[in-house]
PDB file of C-alpha atoms in Angstrom:
ATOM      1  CA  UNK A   1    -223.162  33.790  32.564  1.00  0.00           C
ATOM      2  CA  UNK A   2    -221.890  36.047  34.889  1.00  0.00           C
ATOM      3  CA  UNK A   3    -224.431  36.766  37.514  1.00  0.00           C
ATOM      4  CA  UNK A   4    -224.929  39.842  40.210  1.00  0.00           C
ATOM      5  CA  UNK A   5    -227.717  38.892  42.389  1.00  0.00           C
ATOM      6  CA  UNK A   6    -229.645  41.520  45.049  1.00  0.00           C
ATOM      7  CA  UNK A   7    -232.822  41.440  46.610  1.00  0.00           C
ATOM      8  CA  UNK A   8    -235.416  43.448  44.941  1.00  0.00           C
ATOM      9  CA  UNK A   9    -236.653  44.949  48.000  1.00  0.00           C
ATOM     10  CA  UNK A  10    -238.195  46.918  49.084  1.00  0.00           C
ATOM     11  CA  UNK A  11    -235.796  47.578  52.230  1.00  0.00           C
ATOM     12  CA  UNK A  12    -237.479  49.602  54.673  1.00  0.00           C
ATOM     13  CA  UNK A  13    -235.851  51.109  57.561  1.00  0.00           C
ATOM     14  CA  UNK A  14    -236.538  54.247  60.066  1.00  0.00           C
ATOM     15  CA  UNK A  15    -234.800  57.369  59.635  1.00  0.00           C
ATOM     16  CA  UNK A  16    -231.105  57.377  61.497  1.00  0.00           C
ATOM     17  CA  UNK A  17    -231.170  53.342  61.462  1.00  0.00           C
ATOM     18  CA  UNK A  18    -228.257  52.080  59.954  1.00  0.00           C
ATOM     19  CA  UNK A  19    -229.328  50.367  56.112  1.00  0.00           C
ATOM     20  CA  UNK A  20    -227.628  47.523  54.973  1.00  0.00           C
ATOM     21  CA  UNK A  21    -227.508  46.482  51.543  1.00  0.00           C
ATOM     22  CA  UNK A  22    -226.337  43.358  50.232  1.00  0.00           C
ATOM     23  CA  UNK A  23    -224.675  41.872  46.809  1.00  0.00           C
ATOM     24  CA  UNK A  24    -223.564  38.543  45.419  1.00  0.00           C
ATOM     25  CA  UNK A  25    -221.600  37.598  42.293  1.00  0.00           C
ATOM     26  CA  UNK A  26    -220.668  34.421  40.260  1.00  0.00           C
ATOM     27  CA  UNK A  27    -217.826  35.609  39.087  1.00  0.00           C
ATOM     28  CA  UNK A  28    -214.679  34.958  40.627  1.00  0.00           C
ATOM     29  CA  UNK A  29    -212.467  36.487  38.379  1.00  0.00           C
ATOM     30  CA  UNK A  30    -214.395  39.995  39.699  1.00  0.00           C
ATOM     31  CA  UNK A  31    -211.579  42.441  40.739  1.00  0.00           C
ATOM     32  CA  UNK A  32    -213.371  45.244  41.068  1.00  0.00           C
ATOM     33  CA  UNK A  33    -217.230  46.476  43.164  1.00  0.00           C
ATOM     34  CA  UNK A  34    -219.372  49.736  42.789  1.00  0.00           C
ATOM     35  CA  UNK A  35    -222.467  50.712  44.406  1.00  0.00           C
ATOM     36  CA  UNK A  36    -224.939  53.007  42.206  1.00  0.00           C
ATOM     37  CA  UNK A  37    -227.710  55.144  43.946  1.00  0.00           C
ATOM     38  CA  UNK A  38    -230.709  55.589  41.534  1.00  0.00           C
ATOM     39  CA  UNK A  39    -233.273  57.912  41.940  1.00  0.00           C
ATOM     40  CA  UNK A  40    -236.629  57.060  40.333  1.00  0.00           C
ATOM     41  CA  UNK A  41    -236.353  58.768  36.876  1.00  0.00           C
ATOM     42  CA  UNK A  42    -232.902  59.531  36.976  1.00  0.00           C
ATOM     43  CA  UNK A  43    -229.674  57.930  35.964  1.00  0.00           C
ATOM     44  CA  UNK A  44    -227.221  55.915  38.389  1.00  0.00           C
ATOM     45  CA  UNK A  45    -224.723  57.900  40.013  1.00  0.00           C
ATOM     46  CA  UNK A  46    -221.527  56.240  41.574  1.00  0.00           C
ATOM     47  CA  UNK A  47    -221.397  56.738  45.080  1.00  0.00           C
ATOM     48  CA  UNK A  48    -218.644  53.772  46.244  1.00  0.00           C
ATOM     49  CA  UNK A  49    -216.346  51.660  44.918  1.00  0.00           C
ATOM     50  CA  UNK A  50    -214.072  48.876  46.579  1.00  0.00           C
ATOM     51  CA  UNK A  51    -211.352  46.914  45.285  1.00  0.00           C
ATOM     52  CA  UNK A  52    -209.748  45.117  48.201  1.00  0.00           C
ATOM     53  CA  UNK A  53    -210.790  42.701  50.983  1.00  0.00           C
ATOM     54  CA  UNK A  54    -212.360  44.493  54.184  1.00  0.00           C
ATOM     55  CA  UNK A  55    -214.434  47.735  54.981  1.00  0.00           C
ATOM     56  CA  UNK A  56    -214.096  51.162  52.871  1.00  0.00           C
ATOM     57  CA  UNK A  57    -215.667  54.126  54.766  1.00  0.00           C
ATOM     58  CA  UNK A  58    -216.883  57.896  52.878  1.00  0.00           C
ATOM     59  CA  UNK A  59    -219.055  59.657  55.275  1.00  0.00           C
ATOM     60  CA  UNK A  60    -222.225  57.519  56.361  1.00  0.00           C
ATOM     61  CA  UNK A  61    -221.430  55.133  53.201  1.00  0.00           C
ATOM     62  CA  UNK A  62    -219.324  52.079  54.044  1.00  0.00           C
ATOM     63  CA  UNK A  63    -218.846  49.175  51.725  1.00  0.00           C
ATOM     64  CA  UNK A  64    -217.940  46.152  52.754  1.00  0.00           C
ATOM     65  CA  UNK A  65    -216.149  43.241  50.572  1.00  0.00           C
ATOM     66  CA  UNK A  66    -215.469  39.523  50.643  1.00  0.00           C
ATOM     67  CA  UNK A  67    -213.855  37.917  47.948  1.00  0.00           C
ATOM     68  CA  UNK A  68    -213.699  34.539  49.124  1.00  0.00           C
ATOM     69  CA  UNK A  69    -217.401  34.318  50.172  1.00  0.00           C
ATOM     70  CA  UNK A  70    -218.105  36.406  46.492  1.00  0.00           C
ATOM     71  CA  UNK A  71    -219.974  39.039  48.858  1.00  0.00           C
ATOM     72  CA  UNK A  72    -219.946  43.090  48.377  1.00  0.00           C
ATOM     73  CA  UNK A  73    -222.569  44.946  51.051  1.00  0.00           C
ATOM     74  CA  UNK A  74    -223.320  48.899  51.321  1.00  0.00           C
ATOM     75  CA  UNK A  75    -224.278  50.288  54.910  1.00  0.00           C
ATOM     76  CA  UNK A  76    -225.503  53.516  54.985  1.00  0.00           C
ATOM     77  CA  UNK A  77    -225.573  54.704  58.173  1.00  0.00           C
ATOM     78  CA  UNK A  78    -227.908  57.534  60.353  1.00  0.00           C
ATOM     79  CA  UNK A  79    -230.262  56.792  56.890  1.00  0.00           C
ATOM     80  CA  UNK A  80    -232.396  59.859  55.676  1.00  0.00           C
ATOM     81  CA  UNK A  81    -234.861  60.154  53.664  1.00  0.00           C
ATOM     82  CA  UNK A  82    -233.168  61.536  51.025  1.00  0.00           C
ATOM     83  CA  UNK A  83    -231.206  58.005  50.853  1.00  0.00           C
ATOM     84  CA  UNK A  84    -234.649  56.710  49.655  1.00  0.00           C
ATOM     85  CA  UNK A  85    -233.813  54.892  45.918  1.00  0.00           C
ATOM     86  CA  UNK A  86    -232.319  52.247  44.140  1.00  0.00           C
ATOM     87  CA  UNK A  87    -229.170  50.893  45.027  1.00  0.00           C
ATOM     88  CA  UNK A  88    -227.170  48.764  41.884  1.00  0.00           C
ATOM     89  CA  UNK A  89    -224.452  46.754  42.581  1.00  0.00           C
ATOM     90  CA  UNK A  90    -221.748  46.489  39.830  1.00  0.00           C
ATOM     91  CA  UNK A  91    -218.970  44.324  39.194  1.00  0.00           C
ATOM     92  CA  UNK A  92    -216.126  44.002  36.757  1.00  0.00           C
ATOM     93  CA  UNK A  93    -213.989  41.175  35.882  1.00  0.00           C
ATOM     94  CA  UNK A  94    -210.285  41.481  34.495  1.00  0.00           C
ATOM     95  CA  UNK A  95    -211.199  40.965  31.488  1.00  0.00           C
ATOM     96  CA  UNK A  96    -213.161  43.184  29.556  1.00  0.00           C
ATOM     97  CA  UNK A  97    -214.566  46.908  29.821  1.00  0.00           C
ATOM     98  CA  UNK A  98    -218.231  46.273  30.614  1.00  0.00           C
ATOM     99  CA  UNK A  99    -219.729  45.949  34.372  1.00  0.00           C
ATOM    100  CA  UNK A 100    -221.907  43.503  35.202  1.00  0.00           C
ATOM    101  CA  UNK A 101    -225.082  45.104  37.171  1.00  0.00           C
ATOM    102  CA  UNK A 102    -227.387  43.844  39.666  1.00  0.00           C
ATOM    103  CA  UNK A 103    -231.203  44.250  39.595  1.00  0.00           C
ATOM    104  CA  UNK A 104    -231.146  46.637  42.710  1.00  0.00           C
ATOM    105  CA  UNK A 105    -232.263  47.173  45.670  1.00  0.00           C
ATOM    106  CA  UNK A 106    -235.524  49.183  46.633  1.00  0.00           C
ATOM    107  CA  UNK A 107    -234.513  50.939  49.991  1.00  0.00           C
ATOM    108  CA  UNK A 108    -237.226  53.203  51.515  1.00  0.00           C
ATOM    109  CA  UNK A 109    -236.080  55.393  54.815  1.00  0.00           C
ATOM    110  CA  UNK A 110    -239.485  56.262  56.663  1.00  0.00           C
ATOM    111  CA  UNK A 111    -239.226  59.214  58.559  1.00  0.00           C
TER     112      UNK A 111
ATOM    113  CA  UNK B   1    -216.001  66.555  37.077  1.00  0.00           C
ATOM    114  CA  UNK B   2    -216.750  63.912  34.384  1.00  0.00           C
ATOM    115  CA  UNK B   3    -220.030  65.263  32.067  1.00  0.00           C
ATOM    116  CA  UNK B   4    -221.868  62.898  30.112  1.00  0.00           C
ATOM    117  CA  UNK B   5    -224.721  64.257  28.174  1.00  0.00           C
ATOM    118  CA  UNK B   6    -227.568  62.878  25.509  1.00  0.00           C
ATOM    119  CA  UNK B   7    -229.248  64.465  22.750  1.00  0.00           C
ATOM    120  CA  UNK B   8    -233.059  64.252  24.157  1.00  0.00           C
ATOM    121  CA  UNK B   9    -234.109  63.145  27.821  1.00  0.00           C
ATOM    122  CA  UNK B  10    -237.782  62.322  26.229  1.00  0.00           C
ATOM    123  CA  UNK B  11    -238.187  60.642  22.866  1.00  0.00           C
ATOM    124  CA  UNK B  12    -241.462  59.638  20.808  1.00  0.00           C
ATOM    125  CA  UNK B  13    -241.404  57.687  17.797  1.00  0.00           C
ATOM    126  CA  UNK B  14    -243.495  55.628  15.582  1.00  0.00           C
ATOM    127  CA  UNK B  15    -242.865  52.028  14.807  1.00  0.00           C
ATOM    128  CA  UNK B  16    -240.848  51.771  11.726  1.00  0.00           C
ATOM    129  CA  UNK B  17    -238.773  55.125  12.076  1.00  0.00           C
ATOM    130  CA  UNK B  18    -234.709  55.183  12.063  1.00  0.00           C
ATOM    131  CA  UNK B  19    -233.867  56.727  15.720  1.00  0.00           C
ATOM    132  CA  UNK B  20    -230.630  58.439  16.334  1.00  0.00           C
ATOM    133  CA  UNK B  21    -229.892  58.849  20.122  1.00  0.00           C
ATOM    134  CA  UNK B  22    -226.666  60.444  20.374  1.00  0.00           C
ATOM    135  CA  UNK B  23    -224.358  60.560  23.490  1.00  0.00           C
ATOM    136  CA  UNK B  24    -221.050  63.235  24.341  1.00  0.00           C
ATOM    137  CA  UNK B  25    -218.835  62.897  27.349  1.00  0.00           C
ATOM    138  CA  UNK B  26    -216.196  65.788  27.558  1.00  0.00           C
ATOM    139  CA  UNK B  27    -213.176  63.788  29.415  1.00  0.00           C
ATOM    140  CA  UNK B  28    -211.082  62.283  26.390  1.00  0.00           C
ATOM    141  CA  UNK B  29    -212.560  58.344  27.709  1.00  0.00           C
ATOM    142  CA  UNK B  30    -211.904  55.919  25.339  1.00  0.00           C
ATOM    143  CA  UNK B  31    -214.842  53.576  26.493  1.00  0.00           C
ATOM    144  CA  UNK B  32    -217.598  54.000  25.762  1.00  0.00           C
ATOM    145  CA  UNK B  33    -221.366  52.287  26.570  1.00  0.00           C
ATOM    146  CA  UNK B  34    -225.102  51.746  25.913  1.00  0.00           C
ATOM    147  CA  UNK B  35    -227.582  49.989  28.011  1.00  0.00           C
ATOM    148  CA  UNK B  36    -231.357  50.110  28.374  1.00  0.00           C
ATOM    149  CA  UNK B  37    -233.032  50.298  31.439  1.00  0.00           C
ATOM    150  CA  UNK B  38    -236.365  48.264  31.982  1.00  0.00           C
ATOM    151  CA  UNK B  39    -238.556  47.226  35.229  1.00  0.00           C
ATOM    152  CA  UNK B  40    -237.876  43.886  36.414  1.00  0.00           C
ATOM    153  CA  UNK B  41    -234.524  43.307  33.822  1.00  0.00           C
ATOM    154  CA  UNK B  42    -232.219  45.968  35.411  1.00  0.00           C
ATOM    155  CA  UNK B  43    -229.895  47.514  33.025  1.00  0.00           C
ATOM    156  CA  UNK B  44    -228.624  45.315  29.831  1.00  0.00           C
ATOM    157  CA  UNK B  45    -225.435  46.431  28.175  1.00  0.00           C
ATOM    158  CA  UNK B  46    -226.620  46.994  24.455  1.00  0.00           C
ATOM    159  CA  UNK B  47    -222.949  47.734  22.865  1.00  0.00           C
ATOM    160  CA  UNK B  48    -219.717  49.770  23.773  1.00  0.00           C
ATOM    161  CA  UNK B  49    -217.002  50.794  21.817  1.00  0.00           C
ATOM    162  CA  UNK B  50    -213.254  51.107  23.561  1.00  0.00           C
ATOM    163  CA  UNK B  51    -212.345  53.046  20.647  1.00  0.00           C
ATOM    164  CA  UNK B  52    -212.772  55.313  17.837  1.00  0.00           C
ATOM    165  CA  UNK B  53    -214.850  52.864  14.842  1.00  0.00           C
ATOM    166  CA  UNK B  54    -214.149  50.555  17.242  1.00  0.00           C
ATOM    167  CA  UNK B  55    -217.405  48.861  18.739  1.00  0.00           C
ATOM    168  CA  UNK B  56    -218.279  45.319  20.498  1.00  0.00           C
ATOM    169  CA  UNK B  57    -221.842  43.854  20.946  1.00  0.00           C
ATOM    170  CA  UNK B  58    -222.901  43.684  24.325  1.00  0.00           C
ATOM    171  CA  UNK B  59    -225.924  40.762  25.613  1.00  0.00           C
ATOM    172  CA  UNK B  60    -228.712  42.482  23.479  1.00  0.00           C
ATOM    173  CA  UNK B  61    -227.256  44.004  20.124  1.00  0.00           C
ATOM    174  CA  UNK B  62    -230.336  42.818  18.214  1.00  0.00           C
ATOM    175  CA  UNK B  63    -232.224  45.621  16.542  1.00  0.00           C
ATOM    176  CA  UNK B  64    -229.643  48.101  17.248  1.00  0.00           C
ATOM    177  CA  UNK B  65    -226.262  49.780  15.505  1.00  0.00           C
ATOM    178  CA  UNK B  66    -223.893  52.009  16.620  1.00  0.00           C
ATOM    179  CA  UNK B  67    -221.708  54.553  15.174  1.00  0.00           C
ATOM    180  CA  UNK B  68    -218.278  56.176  16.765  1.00  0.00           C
ATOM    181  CA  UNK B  69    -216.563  58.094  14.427  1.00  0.00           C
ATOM    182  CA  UNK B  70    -215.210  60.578  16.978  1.00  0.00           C
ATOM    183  CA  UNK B  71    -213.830  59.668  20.504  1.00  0.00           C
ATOM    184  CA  UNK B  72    -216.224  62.151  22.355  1.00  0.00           C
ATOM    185  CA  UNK B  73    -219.246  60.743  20.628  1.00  0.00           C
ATOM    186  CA  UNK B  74    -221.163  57.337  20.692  1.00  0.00           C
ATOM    187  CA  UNK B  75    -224.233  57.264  18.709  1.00  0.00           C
ATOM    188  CA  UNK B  76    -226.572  54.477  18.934  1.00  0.00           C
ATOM    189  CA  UNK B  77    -229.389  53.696  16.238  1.00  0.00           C
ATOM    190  CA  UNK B  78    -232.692  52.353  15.905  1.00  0.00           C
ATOM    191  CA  UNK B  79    -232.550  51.259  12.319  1.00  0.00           C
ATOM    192  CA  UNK B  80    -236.614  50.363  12.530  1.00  0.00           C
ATOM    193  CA  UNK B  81    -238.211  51.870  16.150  1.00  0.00           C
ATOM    194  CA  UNK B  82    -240.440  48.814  17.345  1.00  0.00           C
ATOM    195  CA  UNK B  83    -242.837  49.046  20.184  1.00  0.00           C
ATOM    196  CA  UNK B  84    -240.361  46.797  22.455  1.00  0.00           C
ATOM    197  CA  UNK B  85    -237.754  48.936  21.761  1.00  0.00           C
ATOM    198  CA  UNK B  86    -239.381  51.551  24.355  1.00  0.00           C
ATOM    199  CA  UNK B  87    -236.847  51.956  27.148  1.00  0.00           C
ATOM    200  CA  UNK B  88    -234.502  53.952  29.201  1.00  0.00           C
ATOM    201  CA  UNK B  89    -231.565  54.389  27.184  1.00  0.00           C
ATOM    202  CA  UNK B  90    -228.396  55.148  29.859  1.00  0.00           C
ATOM    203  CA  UNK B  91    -224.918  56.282  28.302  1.00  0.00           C
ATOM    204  CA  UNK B  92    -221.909  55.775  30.212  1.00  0.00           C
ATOM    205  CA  UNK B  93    -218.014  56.839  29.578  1.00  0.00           C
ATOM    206  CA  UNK B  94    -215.497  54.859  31.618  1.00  0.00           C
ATOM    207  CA  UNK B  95    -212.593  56.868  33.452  1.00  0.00           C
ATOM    208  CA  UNK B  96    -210.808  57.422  36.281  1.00  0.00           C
ATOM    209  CA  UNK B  97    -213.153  56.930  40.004  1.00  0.00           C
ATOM    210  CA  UNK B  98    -213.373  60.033  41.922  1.00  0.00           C
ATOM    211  CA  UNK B  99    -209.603  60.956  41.557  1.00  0.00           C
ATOM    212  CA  UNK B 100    -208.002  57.339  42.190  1.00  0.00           C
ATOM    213  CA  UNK B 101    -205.653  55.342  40.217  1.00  0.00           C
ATOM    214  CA  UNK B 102    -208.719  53.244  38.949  1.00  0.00           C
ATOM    215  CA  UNK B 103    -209.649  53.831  35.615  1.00  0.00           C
ATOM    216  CA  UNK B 104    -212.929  51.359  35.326  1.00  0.00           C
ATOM    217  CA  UNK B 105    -215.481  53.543  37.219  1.00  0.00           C
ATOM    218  CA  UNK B 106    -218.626  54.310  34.489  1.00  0.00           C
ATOM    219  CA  UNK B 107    -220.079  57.713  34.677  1.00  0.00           C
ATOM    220  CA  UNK B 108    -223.743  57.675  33.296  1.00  0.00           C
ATOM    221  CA  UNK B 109    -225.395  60.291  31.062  1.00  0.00           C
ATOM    222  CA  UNK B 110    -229.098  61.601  32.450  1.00  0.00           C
ATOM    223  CA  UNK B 111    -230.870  59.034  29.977  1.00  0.00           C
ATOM    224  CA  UNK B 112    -233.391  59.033  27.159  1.00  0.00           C
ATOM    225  CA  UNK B 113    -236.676  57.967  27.982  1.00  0.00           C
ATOM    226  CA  UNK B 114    -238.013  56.454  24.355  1.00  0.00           C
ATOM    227  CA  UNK B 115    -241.206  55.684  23.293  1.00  0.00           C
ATOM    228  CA  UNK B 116    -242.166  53.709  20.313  1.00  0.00           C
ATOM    229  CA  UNK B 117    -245.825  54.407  19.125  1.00  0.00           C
TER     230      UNK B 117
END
């Protein structure tokens, strides 16, 4: 079974603190790492994706990836409000179509 | 920009009715998906299809069919609506991420919220 684990939550920071949220697989034949944002009601919407080793940067979004520790994080930095949802992890293996998805993560920016 | 859409975003049914929920995407993707959403269990891949009458179960196929008999469209069916069967139903069409050479980025659908009376 190939297994994305992330803490429920909820994750509760201040607004403009820097969020971090983090992701662990099982698989190790995982190539490739996405990070969903969720709203309640709505459906996921891609905001990052990472395929290599080391930090990937868009805007306040930065994902973060280790493949030797299986380890995938999101920071969001300056966090708003409006960055209040679900975050899903998702990760795909080389073989196949399908993405494996975490449970998500509950953050909650406080103003 | 990739469009995914869904026949209904709110569904009510009683137990024992054939559902249809039916799913376009408008980019030419020849992978297709369907998962259902529930608290606590995250989202469980149903079945996709990475071609045209092509389909492949996915970790919870039981009590549901699908039917592609055109690349744009993935239908998935409720052959006999029970009450566990009420969900958030997610589409997704797999293509190209934001531009890049990638082409295993999933692009959801808004989602059917289903009810089964």
């Amino acid at each position: 079974q190939k297994e994305v684990e992330q803490n429920s939550g909820p994750l509760s920071v201040p607004e403009g603190a820097i969020a971090s949220l983090n992701c662990t697989y099982s698989d190790r034949g995982s190539q490739s790492f996405f990070w969903y944002r969720q709203y309640s009601g709505k459906s996921p919407e891609l905001i990052m994706f990472i395929y290599s080793n080391g930090d990937k940067e868009d805007g306040r979004f930065t994902a973060q990836l280790n493949k030797a520790s299986q380890y995938v994080s999101l920071l969001i930095r300056d966090s708003q409000p409006s960055d209040s949802a679900t975050y899903l992890c998702a990760v795909k293996s080389n073989s196949g179509y399908a993405l494996n998805f975490g449970k998500g993560t509950s953050l909650l920016v406080t103003p | 920009d990739v469009k995914v859409t869904q026949s209904s975003r709110y569904l009510v049914k009683r137990t024992g009715e054939k559902v249809f929920l039916e799913c376009v995407q408008d980019m030419d993707h020849e992978n297709m998906f369907w998962y259902r959403q529930d608290p606590g269990l995250g989202l469980r891949l149903i079945y996709f299809s990475y071609d045209v009458k092509m389909k492949e179960k996915g970790d919870i196929p039981e009590g549901y069919s699908v039917s592609r008999e055109k690349k744009e469209r993935f239908s998935l069916i409720l052959e006999s609506a029970s009450t566990n069967q009420t969900s958030m139903y997610l589409c997704a069409s797999l293509g190209s991420a934001m531009g890049g050479a990638s082409t295993d980025t999933q692009y959801f659908g808004p989602g059917t919220r289903l009810t089964v009376l």
